[in-house]
GROMACS .gro file of C-alpha atoms in nm:
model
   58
    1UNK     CA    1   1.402   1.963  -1.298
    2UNK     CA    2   1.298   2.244  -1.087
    3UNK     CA    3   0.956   2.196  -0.914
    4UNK     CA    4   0.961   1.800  -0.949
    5UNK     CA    5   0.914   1.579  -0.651
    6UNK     CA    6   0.988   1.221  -0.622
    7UNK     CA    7   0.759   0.965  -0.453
    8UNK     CA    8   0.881   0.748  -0.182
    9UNK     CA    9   0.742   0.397  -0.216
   10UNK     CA   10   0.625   0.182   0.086
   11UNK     CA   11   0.870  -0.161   0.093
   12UNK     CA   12   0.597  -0.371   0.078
   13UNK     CA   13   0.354  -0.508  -0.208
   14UNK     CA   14   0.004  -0.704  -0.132
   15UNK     CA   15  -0.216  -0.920  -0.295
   16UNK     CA   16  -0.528  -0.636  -0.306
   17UNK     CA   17  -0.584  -0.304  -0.306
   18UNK     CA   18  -0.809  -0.340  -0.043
   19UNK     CA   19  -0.502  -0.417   0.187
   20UNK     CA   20  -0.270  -0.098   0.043
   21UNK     CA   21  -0.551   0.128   0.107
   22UNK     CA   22  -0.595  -0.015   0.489
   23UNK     CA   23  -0.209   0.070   0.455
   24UNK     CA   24  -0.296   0.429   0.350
   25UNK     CA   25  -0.605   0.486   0.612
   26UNK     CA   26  -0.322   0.396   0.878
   27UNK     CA   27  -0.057   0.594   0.779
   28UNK     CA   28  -0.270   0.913   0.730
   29UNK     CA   29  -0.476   0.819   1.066
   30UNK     CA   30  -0.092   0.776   1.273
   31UNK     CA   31   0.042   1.124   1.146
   32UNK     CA   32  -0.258   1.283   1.244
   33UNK     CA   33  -0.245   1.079   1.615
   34UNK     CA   34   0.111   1.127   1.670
   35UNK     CA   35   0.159   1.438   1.469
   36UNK     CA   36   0.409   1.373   1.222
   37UNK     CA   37   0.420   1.621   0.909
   38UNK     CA   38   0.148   1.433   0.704
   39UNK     CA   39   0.242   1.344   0.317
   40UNK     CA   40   0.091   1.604   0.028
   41UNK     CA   41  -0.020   1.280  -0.128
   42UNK     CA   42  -0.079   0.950  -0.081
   43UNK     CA   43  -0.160   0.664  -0.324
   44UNK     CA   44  -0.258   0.317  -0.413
   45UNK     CA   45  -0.068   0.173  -0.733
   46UNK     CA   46  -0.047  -0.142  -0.919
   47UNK     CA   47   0.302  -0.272  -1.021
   48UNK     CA   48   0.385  -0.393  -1.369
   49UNK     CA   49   0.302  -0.763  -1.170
   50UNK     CA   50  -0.064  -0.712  -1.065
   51UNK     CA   51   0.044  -0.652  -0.672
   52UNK     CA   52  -0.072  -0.326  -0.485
   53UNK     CA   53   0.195  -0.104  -0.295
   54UNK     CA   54   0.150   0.271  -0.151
   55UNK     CA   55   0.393   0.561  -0.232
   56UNK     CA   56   0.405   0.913  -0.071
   57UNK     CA   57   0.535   1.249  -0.161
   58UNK     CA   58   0.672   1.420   0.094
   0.00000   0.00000   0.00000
């Protein structure tokens, strides 16, 4: 498995994907303020449910 990453998934699921991408906005915009190592990615996914959560790769 050389080369593969795993996403790390945000603990929380919402209602919309309007609120997991505020989520997203806020994470990117407090690693650039504080200056933590920002994610390669960042995403808004639907679970198997119909709720909206954000995962990461590091």
């Amino acid at each position: 498995m050389a080369g593969r990453t795993n996403w790390i998934y945000w603990g929380r699921l919402y209602d919309s994907k309007f609120q997991a991408g505020c989520l997203v906005k806020r994470m990117e915009n407090d690693w650039w303020i504080y200056g933590y190592e920002c994610p390669s990615e960042i995403e808004v996914f639907q679970s198997k449910r119909g709720k909206y959560g954000v995962r990461y790769m590091p």
